[in-house]
Structures are given as structure tokens and as C-alpha cells.
Short mmCIF file of C-alpha atoms and ligand atoms in Angstrom, two decimals:
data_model
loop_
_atom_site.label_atom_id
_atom_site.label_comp_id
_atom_site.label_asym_id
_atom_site.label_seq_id
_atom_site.Cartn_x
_atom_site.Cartn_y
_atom_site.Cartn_z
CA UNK A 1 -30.23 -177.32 -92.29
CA UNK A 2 -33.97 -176.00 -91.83
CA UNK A 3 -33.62 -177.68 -88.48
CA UNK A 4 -30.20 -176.12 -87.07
CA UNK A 5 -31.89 -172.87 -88.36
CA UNK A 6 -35.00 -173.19 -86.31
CA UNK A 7 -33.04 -174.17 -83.42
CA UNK A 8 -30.70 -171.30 -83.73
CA UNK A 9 -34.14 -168.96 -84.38
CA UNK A 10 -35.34 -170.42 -81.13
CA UNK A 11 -32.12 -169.62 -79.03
CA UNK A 12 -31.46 -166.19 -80.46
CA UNK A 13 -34.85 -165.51 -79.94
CA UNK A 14 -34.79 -167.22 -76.00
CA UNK A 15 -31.65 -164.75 -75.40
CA UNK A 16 -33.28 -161.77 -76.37
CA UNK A 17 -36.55 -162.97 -74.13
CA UNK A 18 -34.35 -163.47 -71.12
CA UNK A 19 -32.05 -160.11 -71.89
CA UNK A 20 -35.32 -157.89 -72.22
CA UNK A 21 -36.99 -160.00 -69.42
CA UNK A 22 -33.91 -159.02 -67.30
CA UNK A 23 -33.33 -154.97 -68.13
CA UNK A 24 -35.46 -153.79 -65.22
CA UNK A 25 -34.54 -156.02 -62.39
CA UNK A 26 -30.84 -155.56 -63.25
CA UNK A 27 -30.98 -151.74 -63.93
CA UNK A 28 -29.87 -151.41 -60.23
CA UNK A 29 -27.31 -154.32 -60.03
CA UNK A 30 -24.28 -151.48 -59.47
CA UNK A 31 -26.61 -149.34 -56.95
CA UNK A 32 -27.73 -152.66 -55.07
CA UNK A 33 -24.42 -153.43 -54.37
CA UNK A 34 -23.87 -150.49 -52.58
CA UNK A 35 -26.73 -150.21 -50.86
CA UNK A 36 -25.77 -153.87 -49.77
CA UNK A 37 -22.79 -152.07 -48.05
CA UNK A 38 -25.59 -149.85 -46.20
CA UNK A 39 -26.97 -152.47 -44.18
CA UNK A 40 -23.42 -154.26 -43.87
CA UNK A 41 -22.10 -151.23 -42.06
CA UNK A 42 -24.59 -151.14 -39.68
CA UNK A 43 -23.89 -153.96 -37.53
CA UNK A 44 -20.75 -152.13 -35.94
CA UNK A 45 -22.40 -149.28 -34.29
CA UNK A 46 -25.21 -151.35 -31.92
CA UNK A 47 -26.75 -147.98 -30.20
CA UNK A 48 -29.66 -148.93 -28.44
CA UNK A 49 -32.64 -147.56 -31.04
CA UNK A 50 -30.84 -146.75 -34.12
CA UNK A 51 -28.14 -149.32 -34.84
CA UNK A 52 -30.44 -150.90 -37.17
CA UNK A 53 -30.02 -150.69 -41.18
CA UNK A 54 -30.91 -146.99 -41.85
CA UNK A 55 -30.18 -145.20 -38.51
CA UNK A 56 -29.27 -141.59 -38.58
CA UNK A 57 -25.76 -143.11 -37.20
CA UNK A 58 -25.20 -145.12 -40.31
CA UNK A 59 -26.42 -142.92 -42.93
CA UNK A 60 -24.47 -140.53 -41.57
CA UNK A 61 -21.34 -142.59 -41.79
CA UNK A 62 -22.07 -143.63 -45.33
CA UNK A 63 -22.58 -140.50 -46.22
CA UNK A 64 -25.88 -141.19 -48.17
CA UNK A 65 -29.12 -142.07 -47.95
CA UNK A 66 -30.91 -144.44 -50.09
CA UNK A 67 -34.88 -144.23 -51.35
CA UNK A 68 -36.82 -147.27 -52.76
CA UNK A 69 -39.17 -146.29 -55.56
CA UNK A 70 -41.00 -147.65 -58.48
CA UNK A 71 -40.72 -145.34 -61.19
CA UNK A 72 -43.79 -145.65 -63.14
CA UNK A 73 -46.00 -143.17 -61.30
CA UNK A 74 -46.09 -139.81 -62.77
CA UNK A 75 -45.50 -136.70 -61.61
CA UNK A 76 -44.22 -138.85 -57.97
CA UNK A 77 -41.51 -140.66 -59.87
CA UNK A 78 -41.34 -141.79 -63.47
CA UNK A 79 -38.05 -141.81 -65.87
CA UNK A 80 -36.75 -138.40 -66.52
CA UNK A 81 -35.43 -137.55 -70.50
CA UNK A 82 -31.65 -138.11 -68.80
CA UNK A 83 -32.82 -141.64 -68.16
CA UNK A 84 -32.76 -141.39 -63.91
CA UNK A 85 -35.48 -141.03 -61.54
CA UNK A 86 -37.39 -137.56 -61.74
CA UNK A 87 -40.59 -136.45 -59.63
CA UNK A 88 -41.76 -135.25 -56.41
CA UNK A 89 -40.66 -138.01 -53.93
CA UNK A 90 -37.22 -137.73 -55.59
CA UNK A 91 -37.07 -133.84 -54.50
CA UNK A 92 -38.61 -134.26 -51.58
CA UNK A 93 -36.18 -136.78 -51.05
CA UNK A 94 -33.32 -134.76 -51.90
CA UNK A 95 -34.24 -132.26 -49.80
CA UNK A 96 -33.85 -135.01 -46.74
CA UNK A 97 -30.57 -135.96 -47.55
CA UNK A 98 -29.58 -132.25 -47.87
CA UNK A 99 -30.88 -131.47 -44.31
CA UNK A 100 -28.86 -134.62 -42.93
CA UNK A 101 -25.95 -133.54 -45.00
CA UNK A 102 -25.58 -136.72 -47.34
CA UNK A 103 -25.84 -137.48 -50.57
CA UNK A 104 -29.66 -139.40 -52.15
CA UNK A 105 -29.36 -142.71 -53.82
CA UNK A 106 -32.57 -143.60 -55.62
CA UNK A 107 -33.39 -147.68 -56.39
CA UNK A 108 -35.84 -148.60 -58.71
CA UNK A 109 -38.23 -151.78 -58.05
CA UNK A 110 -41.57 -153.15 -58.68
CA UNK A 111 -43.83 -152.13 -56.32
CA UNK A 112 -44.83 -154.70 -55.11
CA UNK A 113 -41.19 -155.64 -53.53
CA UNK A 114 -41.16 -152.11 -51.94
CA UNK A 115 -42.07 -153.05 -48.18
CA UNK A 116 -40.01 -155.86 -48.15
CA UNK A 117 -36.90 -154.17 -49.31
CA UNK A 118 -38.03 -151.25 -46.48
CA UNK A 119 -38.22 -154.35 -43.94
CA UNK A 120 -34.79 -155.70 -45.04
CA UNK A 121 -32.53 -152.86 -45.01
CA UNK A 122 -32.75 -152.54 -48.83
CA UNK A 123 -32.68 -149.19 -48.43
CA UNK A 124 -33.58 -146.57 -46.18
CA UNK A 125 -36.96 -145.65 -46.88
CA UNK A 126 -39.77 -146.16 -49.79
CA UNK A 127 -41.42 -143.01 -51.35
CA UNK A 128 -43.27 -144.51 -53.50
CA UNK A 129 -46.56 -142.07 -53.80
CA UNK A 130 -47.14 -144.93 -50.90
CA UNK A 131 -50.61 -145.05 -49.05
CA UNK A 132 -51.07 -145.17 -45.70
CA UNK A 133 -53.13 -148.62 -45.13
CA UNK A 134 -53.60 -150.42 -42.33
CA UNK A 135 -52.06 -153.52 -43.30
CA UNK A 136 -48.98 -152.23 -44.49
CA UNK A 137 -48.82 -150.01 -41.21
CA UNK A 138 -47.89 -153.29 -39.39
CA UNK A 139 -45.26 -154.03 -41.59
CA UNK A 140 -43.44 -150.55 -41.59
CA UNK A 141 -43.58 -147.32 -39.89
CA UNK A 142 -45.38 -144.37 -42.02
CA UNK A 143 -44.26 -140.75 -42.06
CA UNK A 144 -46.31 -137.75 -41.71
CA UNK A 145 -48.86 -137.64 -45.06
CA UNK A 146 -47.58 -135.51 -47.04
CA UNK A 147 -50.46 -135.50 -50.44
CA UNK A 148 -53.66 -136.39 -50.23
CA UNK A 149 -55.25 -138.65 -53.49
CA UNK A 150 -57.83 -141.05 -54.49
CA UNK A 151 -58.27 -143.94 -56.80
CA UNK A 152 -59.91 -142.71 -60.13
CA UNK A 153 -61.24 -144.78 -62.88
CA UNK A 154 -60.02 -144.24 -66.77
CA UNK A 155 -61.96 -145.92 -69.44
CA UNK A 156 -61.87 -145.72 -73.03
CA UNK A 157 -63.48 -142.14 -74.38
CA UNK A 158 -67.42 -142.87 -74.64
CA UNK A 159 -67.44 -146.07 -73.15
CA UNK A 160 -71.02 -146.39 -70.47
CA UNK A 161 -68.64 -147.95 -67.89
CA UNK A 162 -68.95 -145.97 -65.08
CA UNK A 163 -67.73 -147.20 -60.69
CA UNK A 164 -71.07 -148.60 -60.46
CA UNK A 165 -71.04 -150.86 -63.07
CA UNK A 166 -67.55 -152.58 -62.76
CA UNK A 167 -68.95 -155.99 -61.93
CA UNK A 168 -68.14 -158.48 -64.44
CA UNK A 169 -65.62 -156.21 -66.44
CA UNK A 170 -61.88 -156.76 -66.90
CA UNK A 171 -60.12 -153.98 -64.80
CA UNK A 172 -56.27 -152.92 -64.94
CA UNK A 173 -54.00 -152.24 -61.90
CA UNK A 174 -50.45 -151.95 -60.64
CA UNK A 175 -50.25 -154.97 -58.84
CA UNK A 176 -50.36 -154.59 -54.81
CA UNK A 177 -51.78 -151.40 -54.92
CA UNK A 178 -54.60 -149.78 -53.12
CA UNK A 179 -55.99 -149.67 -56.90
CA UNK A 180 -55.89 -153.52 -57.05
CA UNK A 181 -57.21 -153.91 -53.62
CA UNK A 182 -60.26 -152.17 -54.59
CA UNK A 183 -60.69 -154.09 -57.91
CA UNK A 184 -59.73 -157.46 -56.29
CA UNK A 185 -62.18 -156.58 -52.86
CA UNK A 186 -64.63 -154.14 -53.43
CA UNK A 187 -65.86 -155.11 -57.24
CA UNK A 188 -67.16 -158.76 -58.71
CA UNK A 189 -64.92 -158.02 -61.74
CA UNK A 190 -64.51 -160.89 -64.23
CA UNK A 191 -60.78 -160.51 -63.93
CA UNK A 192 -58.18 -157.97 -62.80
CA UNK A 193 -55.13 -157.68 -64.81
CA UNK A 194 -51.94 -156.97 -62.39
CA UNK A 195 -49.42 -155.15 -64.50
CA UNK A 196 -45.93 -154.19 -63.08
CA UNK A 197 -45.90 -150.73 -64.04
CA UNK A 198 -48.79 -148.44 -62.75
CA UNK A 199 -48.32 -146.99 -66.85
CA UNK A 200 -48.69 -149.75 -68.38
CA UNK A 201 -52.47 -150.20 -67.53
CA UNK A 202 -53.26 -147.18 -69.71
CA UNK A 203 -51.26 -149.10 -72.89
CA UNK A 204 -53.63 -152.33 -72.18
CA UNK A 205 -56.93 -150.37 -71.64
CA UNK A 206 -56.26 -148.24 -75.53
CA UNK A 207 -54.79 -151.96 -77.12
CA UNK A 208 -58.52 -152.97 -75.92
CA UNK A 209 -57.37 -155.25 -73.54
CA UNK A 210 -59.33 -154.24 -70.84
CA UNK A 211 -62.30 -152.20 -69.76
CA UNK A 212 -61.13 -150.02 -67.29
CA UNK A 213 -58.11 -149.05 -65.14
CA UNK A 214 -58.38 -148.05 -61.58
CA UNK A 215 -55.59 -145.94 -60.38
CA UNK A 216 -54.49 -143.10 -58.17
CA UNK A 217 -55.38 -139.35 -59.38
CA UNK A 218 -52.22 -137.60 -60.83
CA UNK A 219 -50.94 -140.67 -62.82
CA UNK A 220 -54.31 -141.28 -64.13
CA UNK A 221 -54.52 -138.37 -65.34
CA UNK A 222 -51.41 -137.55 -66.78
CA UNK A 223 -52.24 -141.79 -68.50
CA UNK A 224 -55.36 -139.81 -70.12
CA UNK A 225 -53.26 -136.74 -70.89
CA UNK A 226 -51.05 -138.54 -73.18
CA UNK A 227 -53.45 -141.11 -74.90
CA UNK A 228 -54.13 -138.86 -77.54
CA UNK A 229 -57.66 -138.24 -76.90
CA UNK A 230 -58.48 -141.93 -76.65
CA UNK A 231 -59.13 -142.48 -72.70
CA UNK A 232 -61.15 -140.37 -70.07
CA UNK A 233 -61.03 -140.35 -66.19
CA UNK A 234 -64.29 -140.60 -64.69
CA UNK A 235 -64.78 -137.88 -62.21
CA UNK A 236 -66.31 -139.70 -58.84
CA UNK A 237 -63.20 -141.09 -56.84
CA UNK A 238 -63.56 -144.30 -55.52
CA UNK A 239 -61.23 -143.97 -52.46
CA UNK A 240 -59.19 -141.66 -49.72
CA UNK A 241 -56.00 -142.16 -49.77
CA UNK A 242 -53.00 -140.36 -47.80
CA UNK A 243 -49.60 -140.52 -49.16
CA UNK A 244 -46.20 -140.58 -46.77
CA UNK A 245 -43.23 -142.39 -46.63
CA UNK A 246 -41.89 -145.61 -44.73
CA UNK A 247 -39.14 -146.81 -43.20
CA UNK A 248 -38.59 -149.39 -41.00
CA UNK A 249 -40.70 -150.10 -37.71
CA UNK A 250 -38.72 -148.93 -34.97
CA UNK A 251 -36.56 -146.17 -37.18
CA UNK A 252 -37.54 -143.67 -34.82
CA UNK A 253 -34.50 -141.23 -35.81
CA UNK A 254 -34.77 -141.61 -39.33
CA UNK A 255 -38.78 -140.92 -39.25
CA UNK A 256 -38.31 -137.93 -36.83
CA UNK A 257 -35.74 -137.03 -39.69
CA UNK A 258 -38.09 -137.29 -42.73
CA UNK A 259 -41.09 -135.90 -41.32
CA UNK A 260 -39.22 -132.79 -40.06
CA UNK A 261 -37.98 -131.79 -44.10
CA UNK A 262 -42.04 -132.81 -44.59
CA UNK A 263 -42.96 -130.41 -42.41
CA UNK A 264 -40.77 -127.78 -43.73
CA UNK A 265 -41.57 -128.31 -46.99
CA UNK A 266 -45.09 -128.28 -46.56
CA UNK A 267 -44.88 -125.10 -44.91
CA UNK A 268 -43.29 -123.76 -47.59
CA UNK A 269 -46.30 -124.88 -50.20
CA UNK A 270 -43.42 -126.27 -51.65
CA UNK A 271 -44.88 -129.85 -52.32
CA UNK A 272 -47.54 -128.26 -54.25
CA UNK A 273 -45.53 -126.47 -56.63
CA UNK A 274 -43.13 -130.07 -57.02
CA UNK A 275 -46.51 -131.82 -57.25
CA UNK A 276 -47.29 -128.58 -60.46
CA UNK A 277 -43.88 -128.57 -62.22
CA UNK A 278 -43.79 -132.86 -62.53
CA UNK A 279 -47.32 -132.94 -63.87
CA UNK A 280 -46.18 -130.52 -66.57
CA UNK A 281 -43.02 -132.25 -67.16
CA UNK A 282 -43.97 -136.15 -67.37
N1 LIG B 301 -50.99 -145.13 -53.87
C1 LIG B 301 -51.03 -146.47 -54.36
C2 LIG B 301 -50.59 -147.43 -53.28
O1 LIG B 301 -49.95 -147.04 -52.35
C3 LIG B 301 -50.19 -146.67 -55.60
C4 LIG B 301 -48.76 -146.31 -55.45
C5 LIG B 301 -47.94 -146.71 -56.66
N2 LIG B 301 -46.65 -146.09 -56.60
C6 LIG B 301 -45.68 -146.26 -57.49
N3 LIG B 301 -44.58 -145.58 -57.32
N4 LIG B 301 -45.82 -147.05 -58.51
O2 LIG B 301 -50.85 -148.60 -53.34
#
């Protein structure tokens, strides 16, 4: 009896594993399958630049336009109270599909499957809080920059840590970002733990598990903001970074697309007040 019970323990408990293990991969099932139809559609109309996955042509015909995003970067995207995608690059991104005339469809991902899904048709575009880098410029074509940030370090309140004494600590990151790049190639740290959500490095660095976290500006700071007094961002920036939005090489119309409602926006100084209202809000 003590045996069927530990065996059934072990299987309720291996269920649960694999259902939580499976919540945010599958939280898009319905809106993949759509966006599935996206690139499906596309092979009909071959015009000579655009009949790729994501032309103007096809979004058009769809009638939407689908971002990429990874939603654990606040105030550019994080989960809003109504449990969807809230923050800047979901505005901004709205306001793109309102200039083309078709509805936004938002899909969440990790990260670090962001250029890929660009590069497959996935969806139309990542905005993403996304830096410009050289290596991912030969992957996918970049919009114009549209907010300018660093990398910041956040370490527990008090601690002596400080960006020139990171060798031989244990840093934090969102795995494949700029913020692991610089912990994985410009520090001799004793090990850099790759988390998929850029939050949860703030939850390892208070639980101790950690000595620092290296991470881009706003979401650093809105990290400290909520850990109740326990964490501090240092105040020398480690990096420059650009922010803009990709789609893939050779989606001429679609970029010309994008970076005209940048422009607009910009000109507007309505970015900055997106950028104001999100940090309040997240
Ligand atoms: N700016 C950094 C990079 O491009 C981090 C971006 C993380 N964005 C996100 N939505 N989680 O690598």
C-alpha cells in the first residue's frame, strides 16, 4: 500500500511538474495557430520584394499584424492586471497596425527564441526592448532606434559589489541578452545564471542566490522599485545600447512601414510619455 502511494505521489506530482513546466510555452497555442495561417497565406501572392511572410501585401490581406515579444521586461512589455501584454512596444505597436489599417496580435516567447521566430515567419516583427547588435543585425533587419538604454547593475542594498569588482561573483541575466553577453564576455564571473524571464533575476539576487544582476535600465529599476527596499541599482552603466525593432532581412515594406509610425511617434514625444505612464503602471 505505502508503495502504490508513493508511486501515485510521484505521478501526481510528475503531472503537475510537466503542467506548470508547460503554462508558458502553451499560453500561445490558439494565437500560434493563427499566426501559422500568416505565413501559410503568403505563398500565393509571389511579388517580387514582399511576397515573403510579413509583407505589407499579406498583412494586409490578413487583416492583422502580429508582434513577437517576451513579456518580462517592464515598462516595454510585462503582464498587464487583465492578464495580456501591456507596455510601450505593445502601443507603439498598436499604433503600426492602426496606420496600416489592421488589427495587432501580440505572441509571447522566451527571448531567446525571438530572432528565430522573426527569421521564420513566426510573426511579423519582434519588439522586444531589442538591441541593436551587430550579430543579430545579420540575422534580421533593425528598425529605426527608437529608446536609448544601458545595462545597469542591481545588487543587494549595502553589498561592496560594485562593475569593477564582478570577477569571480555569481551574476544573473535573461539569457541571450546583451546583459548576459556582458557577464559571459566582458567579466571572469564564477558563474552566470541564465534565467528565462529578465524578472526573475531580481527574485534570485533577494533569495541570495546570486550576487548581482546585470540588466537593461527601466526594468532594473522598476526590479529595485518593487523589492521592498532590499536591492539597489548601481549608478555607472556598463553599456550603450539602442533599442528598435526587427523584422525579417529583406522586409523592406514592412520596415519602411514601422519606422514611419516611429518617426511619427517620436515626433510627437509620444514614446516618452508611453515609456512614463508603463513605468508607473508595472
Ligand atoms: N535589451 C536587451 C537585449 O536586447 C534585453 C532585452 C530583453 N527584452 C525582453 N523583452 N525580455 O538583449
Amino acid at each position: 500500500m505505502k508503495k502504490i502511494v508513493a508511486i501515485m505521489t510521484a505521478c501526481v506530482l510528475a503531472l503537475s511538474m510537466a503542467a506548470c513546466g508547460s503554462k508558458n510555452p502553451d499560453q500561445n497555442a490558439s494565437s500560434e495557430a493563427s499566426s501559422a495561417a500568416v505565413s501559410e497565406s503568403s505563398g500565393a501572392e509571389a511579388s517580387a520584394a514582399s511576397g515573403e511572410a510579413g509583407g505589407l501585401d499579406t498583412i494586409k490581406a490578413n487583416g492583422k499584424l502580429v508582434m513577437l515579444t517576451n513579456a518580462t521586461f517592464p515598462p516595454f512589455e510585462y503582464i498587464g492586471d487583465d492578464g495580456s501584454v501591456a507596455g510601450v512596444d505593445p502601443d507603439v505597436a498598436a499604433e503600426i497596425a492602426k496606420d496600416l489599417g489592421v488589427e495587432l496580435e501580440i505572441l509571447d516567447m522566451n527571448f531567446d527564441l525571438l530572432i528565430e521566430a522573426v527569421k521564420s515567419g513566426k510573426g511579423d516583427f519582434a519588439a522586444a526592448g531589442m538591441t541593436i547588435t551587430p550579430e543579430r543585425q545579420e540575422q534580421v533587419d533593425f528598425s529605426k532606434e527608437y529608446v536609448k538604454s544601458a545595462q545597469y547593475l542591481i545588487v543587494q542594498k549595502g553589498s561592496s559589489i560594485t562593475k569593477d569588482t564582478l570577477d569571480g561573483t555569481t551574476i544573473a541575466v535573461q539569457e541571450s541578452t546583451t546583459g548576459d553577453f556582458y557577464a559571459s564576455d566582458e567579466v571572469q564571473a564564477k558563474e552566470v545564471m541564465r534565467f528565462k524571464g529578465a524578472t526573475e533575476t531580481g527574485a534570485a539576487l533577494i533569495a541570495g542566490k546570486c550576487d548581482a544582476v546585470i540588466l537593461d535600465k527601466l526594468p532594473a529599476e522598476a526590479i529595485v522599485a518593487n523589492s521592498n527596499g532590499k536591492l539597489e541599482l548601481l549608478p555607472d552603466p556598463l553599456t550603450e545600447e539602442s533599442y528598435a525593432f526587427a523584422v525579417k532581412k529583406g522586409n523592406a515594406e514592412l520596415l519602411d512601414a514601422i519606422n514611419a509610425t516611429l518617426q511619427r511617434l517620436m515626433d510627437e514625444g509620444k514614446i516618452d510619455e508611453l515609456v512614463t505612464e508603463h513605468a508607473n503602471a508595472a
